[in-house]
Amino acid sequence: MSKRKIIIEPDPILRKKSTSLEKVDNDLRKLMDDMLETMYSAPGIGLAAVQIGILKRVVVIDISKGEEKKNPIFLVNPEITFKSNQTSTYEEGCLSLPGHFAEVERPAECHLNYIDYNGKKQKLQTDGLLATCVQHEIDHLNGVLFIDYLSKLKRDMIIKKLKKNKKEINKIVL
Ligand code: NI
């Protein structure tokens, strides 16, 4: 496993739509292992392949807390088949938008079809934090970020700050 560099907004790749995978092979498993390591060391609870610059429909998630046993979930070609009318609101963050958080309202429950780490078709019914996390990550596969649910004013303010931080980082590197 090796850690990859996480792409930070604003970056045009984060706005691109990822493509479906034909099959789960060892190369893809290697990618998923790298994504998991990158996510754990960030640390974060979800990561989409596009966030390390790979436009494939792959997501890793682990919502287990500190002392709990690790419980990684690998989603290849995830597809939401049901979203509840009932909603829930979480304060969301994103590894591609470091330091920024905002409340986002999403369907409280969702069902999905996906392919797992071993290439097997699976179904999952989720609610609570996992449902929000799944929807946030699937948004990434469609070029959508959580700030897209905020007002234009708030979104522009966050992007402006991130841009400024990037410039400062570049200065230090020089
Ligand atoms: Ni994210």
Short mmCIF file of N, CA and C and ligand atoms in Angstrom, two decimals:
data_model
loop_
_atom_site.label_atom_id
_atom_site.label_comp_id
_atom_site.label_asym_id
_atom_site.label_seq_id
_atom_site.Cartn_x
_atom_site.Cartn_y
_atom_site.Cartn_z
N MET A 1 0.84 -1.20 0.00
CA MET A 1 0.00 0.00 0.00
C MET A 1 0.88 1.24 0.00
N SER A 2 0.44 2.25 -0.69
CA SER A 2 1.15 3.52 -0.60
C SER A 2 0.17 4.68 -0.57
N LYS A 3 0.62 5.71 0.12
CA LYS A 3 -0.21 6.88 0.31
C LYS A 3 -0.14 7.76 -0.94
N ARG A 4 -1.31 8.28 -1.35
CA ARG A 4 -1.33 9.14 -2.54
C ARG A 4 -1.66 10.57 -2.13
N LYS A 5 -1.38 11.48 -3.06
CA LYS A 5 -1.63 12.90 -2.80
C LYS A 5 -3.10 13.22 -3.03
N ILE A 6 -3.70 13.90 -2.08
CA ILE A 6 -5.11 14.28 -2.21
C ILE A 6 -5.24 15.62 -2.94
N ILE A 7 -6.12 15.64 -3.92
CA ILE A 7 -6.34 16.86 -4.71
C ILE A 7 -7.27 17.81 -3.96
N ILE A 8 -6.86 19.06 -3.90
CA ILE A 8 -7.60 20.07 -3.14
C ILE A 8 -8.35 21.00 -4.11
N GLU A 9 -9.58 21.32 -3.75
CA GLU A 9 -10.38 22.30 -4.47
C GLU A 9 -9.72 23.68 -4.35
N PRO A 10 -9.72 24.58 -5.33
CA PRO A 10 -10.30 24.36 -6.65
C PRO A 10 -9.34 23.63 -7.59
N ASP A 11 -9.84 22.59 -8.22
CA ASP A 11 -9.09 21.85 -9.24
C ASP A 11 -10.11 21.27 -10.20
N PRO A 12 -9.94 21.52 -11.49
CA PRO A 12 -10.98 21.10 -12.46
C PRO A 12 -11.28 19.60 -12.44
N ILE A 13 -10.31 18.78 -12.04
CA ILE A 13 -10.56 17.32 -12.06
C ILE A 13 -11.67 16.94 -11.08
N LEU A 14 -11.79 17.69 -9.99
CA LEU A 14 -12.82 17.37 -8.98
C LEU A 14 -14.23 17.59 -9.53
N ARG A 15 -14.34 18.29 -10.66
CA ARG A 15 -15.64 18.58 -11.26
C ARG A 15 -15.97 17.62 -12.40
N LYS A 16 -15.08 16.67 -12.67
CA LYS A 16 -15.32 15.72 -13.77
C LYS A 16 -16.10 14.51 -13.29
N LYS A 17 -16.81 13.88 -14.25
CA LYS A 17 -17.58 12.69 -13.94
C LYS A 17 -16.67 11.46 -14.10
N SER A 18 -16.67 10.59 -13.12
CA SER A 18 -15.85 9.38 -13.19
C SER A 18 -16.55 8.30 -14.01
N THR A 19 -15.75 7.40 -14.59
CA THR A 19 -16.33 6.36 -15.45
C THR A 19 -16.40 5.02 -14.71
N SER A 20 -17.36 4.19 -15.14
CA SER A 20 -17.57 2.88 -14.53
C SER A 20 -16.42 1.93 -14.84
N LEU A 21 -16.25 0.94 -13.98
CA LEU A 21 -15.21 -0.07 -14.19
C LEU A 21 -15.81 -1.33 -14.78
N GLU A 22 -15.03 -2.01 -15.60
CA GLU A 22 -15.49 -3.25 -16.25
C GLU A 22 -15.40 -4.43 -15.29
N LYS A 23 -14.29 -4.47 -14.53
CA LYS A 23 -14.11 -5.62 -13.64
C LYS A 23 -13.21 -5.22 -12.47
N VAL A 24 -13.24 -6.06 -11.43
CA VAL A 24 -12.35 -5.84 -10.29
C VAL A 24 -11.15 -6.79 -10.46
N ASP A 25 -9.99 -6.20 -10.71
CA ASP A 25 -8.77 -7.02 -10.84
C ASP A 25 -7.74 -6.56 -9.81
N ASN A 26 -6.55 -7.15 -9.88
CA ASN A 26 -5.53 -6.83 -8.86
C ASN A 26 -5.09 -5.38 -8.91
N ASP A 27 -5.07 -4.79 -10.12
CA ASP A 27 -4.71 -3.38 -10.22
C ASP A 27 -5.71 -2.51 -9.48
N LEU A 28 -6.99 -2.85 -9.64
CA LEU A 28 -8.03 -2.08 -8.96
C LEU A 28 -7.95 -2.29 -7.44
N ARG A 29 -7.68 -3.53 -7.03
CA ARG A 29 -7.54 -3.79 -5.59
C ARG A 29 -6.36 -3.01 -5.00
N LYS A 30 -5.30 -2.89 -5.77
CA LYS A 30 -4.13 -2.12 -5.34
C LYS A 30 -4.53 -0.65 -5.18
N LEU A 31 -5.31 -0.16 -6.14
CA LEU A 31 -5.80 1.22 -6.04
C LEU A 31 -6.66 1.41 -4.78
N MET A 32 -7.55 0.44 -4.52
CA MET A 32 -8.42 0.54 -3.35
C MET A 32 -7.60 0.51 -2.06
N ASP A 33 -6.55 -0.33 -2.03
CA ASP A 33 -5.66 -0.38 -0.85
C ASP A 33 -4.99 0.97 -0.64
N ASP A 34 -4.51 1.56 -1.72
CA ASP A 34 -3.86 2.88 -1.63
C ASP A 34 -4.85 3.94 -1.16
N MET A 35 -6.07 3.87 -1.68
CA MET A 35 -7.09 4.85 -1.28
C MET A 35 -7.38 4.73 0.21
N LEU A 36 -7.45 3.48 0.70
CA LEU A 36 -7.75 3.27 2.11
C LEU A 36 -6.62 3.84 2.98
N GLU A 37 -5.39 3.56 2.60
CA GLU A 37 -4.26 4.06 3.37
C GLU A 37 -4.24 5.60 3.37
N THR A 38 -4.50 6.18 2.21
CA THR A 38 -4.54 7.63 2.08
C THR A 38 -5.62 8.22 2.98
N MET A 39 -6.79 7.56 2.98
CA MET A 39 -7.92 8.03 3.78
C MET A 39 -7.62 7.92 5.29
N TYR A 40 -7.09 6.77 5.71
CA TYR A 40 -6.78 6.57 7.13
C TYR A 40 -5.75 7.59 7.61
N SER A 41 -4.75 7.87 6.79
CA SER A 41 -3.67 8.73 7.28
C SER A 41 -4.05 10.20 7.21
N ALA A 42 -5.12 10.53 6.49
CA ALA A 42 -5.51 11.96 6.34
C ALA A 42 -5.79 12.65 7.68
N PRO A 43 -6.67 12.18 8.61
CA PRO A 43 -7.57 11.05 8.48
C PRO A 43 -8.94 11.51 7.98
N GLY A 44 -9.66 10.56 7.37
CA GLY A 44 -11.01 10.84 6.92
C GLY A 44 -11.84 9.59 7.00
N ILE A 45 -13.15 9.70 6.72
CA ILE A 45 -14.03 8.53 6.78
C ILE A 45 -14.52 8.09 5.41
N GLY A 46 -14.14 8.85 4.37
CA GLY A 46 -14.53 8.46 3.01
C GLY A 46 -13.60 9.10 2.00
N LEU A 47 -13.37 8.38 0.89
CA LEU A 47 -12.52 8.93 -0.17
C LEU A 47 -12.96 8.34 -1.50
N ALA A 48 -13.09 9.21 -2.50
CA ALA A 48 -13.41 8.76 -3.86
C ALA A 48 -12.14 8.83 -4.70
N ALA A 49 -12.03 7.93 -5.70
CA ALA A 49 -10.79 7.85 -6.50
C ALA A 49 -10.43 9.19 -7.15
N VAL A 50 -11.44 9.95 -7.56
CA VAL A 50 -11.17 11.25 -8.19
C VAL A 50 -10.36 12.15 -7.28
N GLN A 51 -10.47 11.96 -5.98
CA GLN A 51 -9.74 12.81 -5.03
C GLN A 51 -8.24 12.54 -5.02
N ILE A 52 -7.84 11.40 -5.62
CA ILE A 52 -6.41 11.19 -5.83
C ILE A 52 -6.11 11.22 -7.34
N GLY A 53 -7.03 11.81 -8.10
CA GLY A 53 -6.79 12.09 -9.52
C GLY A 53 -7.15 10.98 -10.47
N ILE A 54 -7.93 9.99 -10.00
CA ILE A 54 -8.29 8.87 -10.86
C ILE A 54 -9.80 8.87 -11.09
N LEU A 55 -10.17 9.08 -12.36
CA LEU A 55 -11.60 9.27 -12.67
C LEU A 55 -12.30 7.94 -12.90
N LYS A 56 -12.30 7.11 -11.87
CA LYS A 56 -12.99 5.81 -11.89
C LYS A 56 -14.00 5.78 -10.75
N ARG A 57 -15.08 5.02 -10.96
CA ARG A 57 -16.15 5.00 -9.96
C ARG A 57 -15.81 4.03 -8.82
N VAL A 58 -14.92 4.48 -7.95
CA VAL A 58 -14.50 3.70 -6.79
C VAL A 58 -14.50 4.59 -5.55
N VAL A 59 -14.99 4.03 -4.45
CA VAL A 59 -15.09 4.76 -3.19
C VAL A 59 -14.61 3.85 -2.06
N VAL A 60 -13.90 4.41 -1.08
CA VAL A 60 -13.64 3.67 0.16
C VAL A 60 -14.24 4.47 1.32
N ILE A 61 -14.79 3.73 2.28
CA ILE A 61 -15.43 4.35 3.44
C ILE A 61 -15.09 3.53 4.67
N ASP A 62 -14.87 4.21 5.80
CA ASP A 62 -14.79 3.51 7.08
C ASP A 62 -15.25 4.48 8.16
N ILE A 63 -16.43 4.21 8.71
CA ILE A 63 -16.97 5.14 9.72
C ILE A 63 -16.72 4.64 11.15
N SER A 64 -15.91 3.59 11.30
CA SER A 64 -15.60 3.11 12.65
C SER A 64 -14.82 4.19 13.41
N LYS A 65 -15.05 4.26 14.71
CA LYS A 65 -14.40 5.32 15.50
C LYS A 65 -13.15 4.81 16.20
N GLY A 66 -12.26 5.74 16.50
CA GLY A 66 -10.98 5.53 17.18
C GLY A 66 -10.61 4.12 17.61
N GLU A 67 -11.16 3.70 18.75
CA GLU A 67 -10.75 2.42 19.35
C GLU A 67 -11.41 1.21 18.68
N GLU A 68 -12.51 1.46 17.97
CA GLU A 68 -13.25 0.35 17.37
C GLU A 68 -12.41 -0.36 16.31
N LYS A 69 -12.80 -1.60 16.04
CA LYS A 69 -12.15 -2.38 14.99
C LYS A 69 -12.40 -1.69 13.65
N LYS A 70 -11.39 -1.64 12.81
CA LYS A 70 -11.55 -1.01 11.50
C LYS A 70 -12.57 -1.80 10.67
N ASN A 71 -13.37 -1.06 9.90
CA ASN A 71 -14.43 -1.70 9.13
C ASN A 71 -14.55 -1.07 7.75
N PRO A 72 -13.52 -1.29 6.89
CA PRO A 72 -13.54 -0.63 5.58
C PRO A 72 -14.61 -1.19 4.65
N ILE A 73 -15.22 -0.30 3.88
CA ILE A 73 -16.18 -0.68 2.85
C ILE A 73 -15.62 -0.18 1.52
N PHE A 74 -15.61 -1.06 0.53
CA PHE A 74 -15.13 -0.69 -0.81
C PHE A 74 -16.31 -0.74 -1.76
N LEU A 75 -16.57 0.36 -2.45
CA LEU A 75 -17.70 0.42 -3.37
C LEU A 75 -17.19 0.66 -4.79
N VAL A 76 -17.41 -0.31 -5.66
CA VAL A 76 -17.08 -0.15 -7.08
C VAL A 76 -18.40 0.02 -7.83
N ASN A 77 -18.46 1.01 -8.71
CA ASN A 77 -19.68 1.34 -9.48
C ASN A 77 -20.92 1.43 -8.59
N PRO A 78 -20.87 2.16 -7.48
CA PRO A 78 -22.06 2.24 -6.62
C PRO A 78 -23.19 2.96 -7.32
N GLU A 79 -24.39 2.46 -7.10
CA GLU A 79 -25.58 3.05 -7.72
C GLU A 79 -26.68 3.13 -6.69
N ILE A 80 -27.19 4.31 -6.46
CA ILE A 80 -28.27 4.46 -5.48
C ILE A 80 -29.59 4.05 -6.12
N THR A 81 -30.30 3.14 -5.45
CA THR A 81 -31.56 2.63 -6.00
C THR A 81 -32.77 3.19 -5.25
N PHE A 82 -32.54 3.78 -4.09
CA PHE A 82 -33.64 4.34 -3.30
C PHE A 82 -33.11 5.43 -2.38
N LYS A 83 -33.86 6.53 -2.32
CA LYS A 83 -33.54 7.59 -1.35
C LYS A 83 -34.82 7.93 -0.62
N SER A 84 -34.77 8.03 0.71
CA SER A 84 -35.98 8.34 1.49
C SER A 84 -36.36 9.81 1.33
N ASN A 85 -37.65 10.10 1.54
CA ASN A 85 -38.09 11.50 1.56
C ASN A 85 -37.65 12.18 2.83
N GLN A 86 -37.59 11.38 3.88
CA GLN A 86 -37.13 11.91 5.16
C GLN A 86 -35.65 12.29 5.04
N THR A 87 -35.28 13.40 5.63
CA THR A 87 -33.89 13.85 5.49
C THR A 87 -33.19 13.90 6.85
N SER A 88 -31.88 13.99 6.81
CA SER A 88 -31.12 14.26 8.03
C SER A 88 -30.01 15.24 7.68
N THR A 89 -29.54 15.92 8.69
CA THR A 89 -28.53 16.96 8.47
C THR A 89 -27.28 16.66 9.29
N TYR A 90 -26.14 16.67 8.61
CA TYR A 90 -24.85 16.51 9.28
C TYR A 90 -23.96 17.69 8.93
N GLU A 91 -23.04 17.99 9.80
CA GLU A 91 -22.02 18.96 9.45
C GLU A 91 -20.94 18.19 8.69
N GLU A 92 -20.81 18.49 7.41
CA GLU A 92 -19.89 17.72 6.55
C GLU A 92 -18.59 18.47 6.32
N GLY A 93 -17.55 17.67 6.16
CA GLY A 93 -16.27 18.19 5.72
C GLY A 93 -15.83 17.33 4.55
N CYS A 94 -14.66 17.60 4.00
CA CYS A 94 -14.20 16.83 2.84
C CYS A 94 -12.68 16.95 2.77
N LEU A 95 -12.00 15.84 2.48
CA LEU A 95 -10.54 15.87 2.42
C LEU A 95 -10.03 16.80 1.31
N SER A 96 -10.89 17.10 0.34
CA SER A 96 -10.50 18.01 -0.75
C SER A 96 -10.82 19.46 -0.42
N LEU A 97 -11.45 19.68 0.74
CA LEU A 97 -11.76 21.05 1.18
C LEU A 97 -11.31 21.20 2.63
N PRO A 98 -10.00 21.06 2.89
CA PRO A 98 -9.52 20.99 4.27
C PRO A 98 -9.88 22.24 5.07
N GLY A 99 -10.37 21.98 6.29
CA GLY A 99 -10.65 23.08 7.22
C GLY A 99 -12.02 23.70 7.06
N HIS A 100 -12.82 23.20 6.12
CA HIS A 100 -14.15 23.79 5.91
C HIS A 100 -15.25 22.77 6.20
N PHE A 101 -16.26 23.24 6.91
CA PHE A 101 -17.38 22.38 7.31
C PHE A 101 -18.68 23.15 7.11
N ALA A 102 -19.73 22.42 6.77
CA ALA A 102 -21.04 23.08 6.66
C ALA A 102 -22.13 22.03 6.80
N GLU A 103 -23.28 22.48 7.30
CA GLU A 103 -24.43 21.58 7.43
C GLU A 103 -25.02 21.31 6.06
N VAL A 104 -25.24 20.01 5.77
CA VAL A 104 -25.85 19.62 4.50
C VAL A 104 -27.02 18.68 4.81
N GLU A 105 -28.15 18.96 4.18
CA GLU A 105 -29.34 18.12 4.36
C GLU A 105 -29.41 17.12 3.19
N ARG A 106 -29.54 15.85 3.54
CA ARG A 106 -29.62 14.80 2.51
C ARG A 106 -30.68 13.78 2.93
N PRO A 107 -31.14 12.93 1.99
CA PRO A 107 -32.04 11.83 2.37
C PRO A 107 -31.44 11.03 3.53
N ALA A 108 -32.29 10.71 4.52
CA ALA A 108 -31.80 10.06 5.73
C ALA A 108 -31.42 8.60 5.47
N GLU A 109 -32.06 8.01 4.46
CA GLU A 109 -31.85 6.59 4.18
C GLU A 109 -31.60 6.41 2.69
N CYS A 110 -30.68 5.53 2.34
CA CYS A 110 -30.53 5.20 0.91
C CYS A 110 -30.12 3.74 0.75
N HIS A 111 -30.54 3.18 -0.37
CA HIS A 111 -30.19 1.81 -0.73
C HIS A 111 -29.28 1.87 -1.94
N LEU A 112 -28.33 0.95 -2.02
CA LEU A 112 -27.48 0.96 -3.20
C LEU A 112 -27.06 -0.43 -3.65
N ASN A 113 -26.73 -0.50 -4.93
CA ASN A 113 -26.10 -1.68 -5.52
C ASN A 113 -24.65 -1.30 -5.80
N TYR A 114 -23.74 -2.25 -5.61
CA TYR A 114 -22.34 -1.97 -5.89
C TYR A 114 -21.59 -3.29 -6.08
N ILE A 115 -20.34 -3.19 -6.47
CA ILE A 115 -19.47 -4.37 -6.57
C ILE A 115 -18.42 -4.24 -5.47
N ASP A 116 -18.14 -5.33 -4.78
CA ASP A 116 -17.23 -5.25 -3.64
C ASP A 116 -15.76 -5.52 -4.03
N TYR A 117 -14.90 -5.54 -3.04
CA TYR A 117 -13.45 -5.72 -3.20
C TYR A 117 -13.11 -6.99 -3.98
N ASN A 118 -13.97 -8.01 -3.82
CA ASN A 118 -13.72 -9.29 -4.49
C ASN A 118 -14.43 -9.43 -5.82
N GLY A 119 -15.09 -8.36 -6.26
CA GLY A 119 -15.76 -8.38 -7.56
C GLY A 119 -17.18 -8.93 -7.50
N LYS A 120 -17.70 -9.09 -6.27
CA LYS A 120 -19.05 -9.63 -6.10
C LYS A 120 -20.10 -8.53 -6.03
N LYS A 121 -21.25 -8.78 -6.69
CA LYS A 121 -22.35 -7.81 -6.62
C LYS A 121 -22.96 -7.81 -5.23
N GLN A 122 -23.22 -6.61 -4.71
CA GLN A 122 -23.78 -6.49 -3.36
C GLN A 122 -24.89 -5.45 -3.32
N LYS A 123 -25.72 -5.58 -2.29
CA LYS A 123 -26.74 -4.56 -2.01
C LYS A 123 -26.51 -4.07 -0.60
N LEU A 124 -26.82 -2.79 -0.38
CA LEU A 124 -26.64 -2.22 0.95
C LEU A 124 -27.78 -1.25 1.26
N GLN A 125 -28.34 -1.36 2.47
CA GLN A 125 -29.35 -0.40 2.92
C GLN A 125 -28.74 0.38 4.06
N THR A 126 -28.68 1.68 3.91
CA THR A 126 -28.00 2.49 4.93
C THR A 126 -28.87 3.61 5.46
N ASP A 127 -28.56 4.02 6.69
CA ASP A 127 -29.14 5.25 7.21
C ASP A 127 -28.09 5.89 8.11
N GLY A 128 -28.43 7.01 8.72
CA GLY A 128 -27.50 7.68 9.62
C GLY A 128 -26.25 8.16 8.90
N LEU A 129 -25.14 8.14 9.64
CA LEU A 129 -23.88 8.68 9.12
C LEU A 129 -23.44 7.97 7.83
N LEU A 130 -23.62 6.64 7.78
CA LEU A 130 -23.16 5.91 6.59
C LEU A 130 -23.93 6.34 5.34
N ALA A 131 -25.25 6.58 5.49
CA ALA A 131 -26.06 7.03 4.34
C ALA A 131 -25.55 8.37 3.82
N THR A 132 -25.24 9.27 4.74
CA THR A 132 -24.71 10.59 4.34
C THR A 132 -23.36 10.44 3.66
N CYS A 133 -22.52 9.59 4.26
CA CYS A 133 -21.17 9.39 3.73
C CYS A 133 -21.23 8.79 2.31
N VAL A 134 -22.07 7.79 2.11
CA VAL A 134 -22.22 7.16 0.80
C VAL A 134 -22.66 8.21 -0.24
N GLN A 135 -23.62 9.03 0.14
CA GLN A 135 -24.12 10.04 -0.82
C GLN A 135 -23.07 11.10 -1.12
N HIS A 136 -22.31 11.50 -0.11
CA HIS A 136 -21.23 12.48 -0.30
C HIS A 136 -20.19 11.91 -1.28
N GLU A 137 -19.83 10.63 -1.09
CA GLU A 137 -18.79 10.02 -1.95
C GLU A 137 -19.31 9.79 -3.37
N ILE A 138 -20.55 9.37 -3.51
CA ILE A 138 -21.11 9.16 -4.86
C ILE A 138 -21.21 10.51 -5.59
N ASP A 139 -21.51 11.57 -4.85
CA ASP A 139 -21.47 12.91 -5.45
C ASP A 139 -20.11 13.18 -6.09
N HIS A 140 -19.02 12.81 -5.39
CA HIS A 140 -17.67 13.01 -5.94
C HIS A 140 -17.53 12.36 -7.31
N LEU A 141 -18.13 11.17 -7.47
CA LEU A 141 -18.02 10.44 -8.74
C LEU A 141 -18.74 11.18 -9.86
N ASN A 142 -19.63 12.09 -9.48
CA ASN A 142 -20.37 12.88 -10.46
C ASN A 142 -19.89 14.33 -10.51
N GLY A 143 -18.75 14.60 -9.90
CA GLY A 143 -18.17 15.94 -9.95
C GLY A 143 -18.86 16.94 -9.04
N VAL A 144 -19.54 16.43 -8.02
CA VAL A 144 -20.28 17.30 -7.10
C VAL A 144 -19.59 17.33 -5.73
N LEU A 145 -19.46 18.52 -5.16
CA LEU A 145 -18.87 18.69 -3.83
C LEU A 145 -19.93 19.18 -2.85
N PHE A 146 -19.71 18.97 -1.56
CA PHE A 146 -20.75 19.35 -0.59
C PHE A 146 -21.03 20.85 -0.60
N ILE A 147 -20.05 21.64 -0.99
CA ILE A 147 -20.27 23.10 -1.03
C ILE A 147 -21.28 23.49 -2.10
N ASP A 148 -21.57 22.57 -3.02
CA ASP A 148 -22.57 22.86 -4.06
C ASP A 148 -23.98 22.96 -3.47
N TYR A 149 -24.15 22.46 -2.24
CA TYR A 149 -25.46 22.54 -1.59
C TYR A 149 -25.62 23.84 -0.80
N LEU A 150 -24.56 24.62 -0.72
CA LEU A 150 -24.60 25.88 0.04
C LEU A 150 -24.98 27.03 -0.90
N SER A 151 -25.21 28.20 -0.31
CA SER A 151 -25.50 29.37 -1.14
C SER A 151 -24.24 29.71 -1.93
N LYS A 152 -24.45 30.40 -3.06
CA LYS A 152 -23.32 30.76 -3.91
C LYS A 152 -22.32 31.61 -3.13
N LEU A 153 -22.86 32.46 -2.28
CA LEU A 153 -22.01 33.36 -1.49
C LEU A 153 -21.06 32.57 -0.59
N LYS A 154 -21.64 31.59 0.14
CA LYS A 154 -20.82 30.76 1.05
C LYS A 154 -19.81 29.94 0.27
N ARG A 155 -20.28 29.36 -0.85
CA ARG A 155 -19.42 28.51 -1.67
C ARG A 155 -18.23 29.31 -2.20
N ASP A 156 -18.50 30.48 -2.75
CA ASP A 156 -17.45 31.32 -3.32
C ASP A 156 -16.44 31.74 -2.25
N MET A 157 -16.95 31.97 -1.03
CA MET A 157 -16.07 32.38 0.06
C MET A 157 -15.09 31.25 0.41
N ILE A 158 -15.62 30.02 0.47
CA ILE A 158 -14.77 28.86 0.80
C ILE A 158 -13.74 28.65 -0.31
N ILE A 159 -14.17 28.73 -1.56
CA ILE A 159 -13.23 28.51 -2.68
C ILE A 159 -12.14 29.57 -2.67
N LYS A 160 -12.52 30.80 -2.36
CA LYS A 160 -11.56 31.90 -2.32
C LYS A 160 -10.48 31.63 -1.25
N LYS A 161 -10.93 31.16 -0.08
CA LYS A 161 -9.98 30.86 1.01
C LYS A 161 -9.05 29.71 0.63
N LEU A 162 -9.62 28.68 0.00
CA LEU A 162 -8.80 27.53 -0.40
C LEU A 162 -7.75 27.95 -1.43
N LYS A 163 -8.15 28.81 -2.35
CA LYS A 163 -7.24 29.31 -3.38
C LYS A 163 -6.08 30.06 -2.75
N LYS A 164 -6.42 30.87 -1.77
CA LYS A 164 -5.41 31.68 -1.07
C LYS A 164 -4.42 30.76 -0.34
N ASN A 165 -4.96 29.74 0.34
CA ASN A 165 -4.10 28.77 1.04
C ASN A 165 -3.15 28.08 0.09
N LYS A 166 -3.66 27.70 -1.08
CA LYS A 166 -2.83 27.02 -2.07
C LYS A 166 -1.65 27.90 -2.47
N LYS A 167 -1.93 29.17 -2.69
CA LYS A 167 -0.87 30.12 -3.09
C LYS A 167 0.18 30.22 -1.99
N GLU A 168 -0.28 30.29 -0.74
CA GLU A 168 0.65 30.39 0.38
C GLU A 168 1.53 29.16 0.49
N ILE A 169 0.91 28.00 0.30
CA ILE A 169 1.67 26.74 0.34
C ILE A 169 2.75 26.76 -0.75
N ASN A 170 2.37 27.21 -1.94
CA ASN A 170 3.32 27.26 -3.04
C ASN A 170 4.50 28.17 -2.71
N LYS A 171 4.23 29.27 -2.05
CA LYS A 171 5.30 30.20 -1.67
C LYS A 171 6.32 29.52 -0.77
N ILE A 172 5.80 28.76 0.21
CA ILE A 172 6.69 28.08 1.15
C ILE A 172 7.56 27.05 0.41
N VAL A 173 6.95 26.34 -0.52
CA VAL A 173 7.66 25.31 -1.27
C VAL A 173 8.80 25.91 -2.08
N LEU A 174 8.62 27.12 -2.64
CA LEU A 174 9.66 27.78 -3.43
C LEU A 174 10.87 28.09 -2.53
NI NI B 1 -15.37 14.55 0.10
#
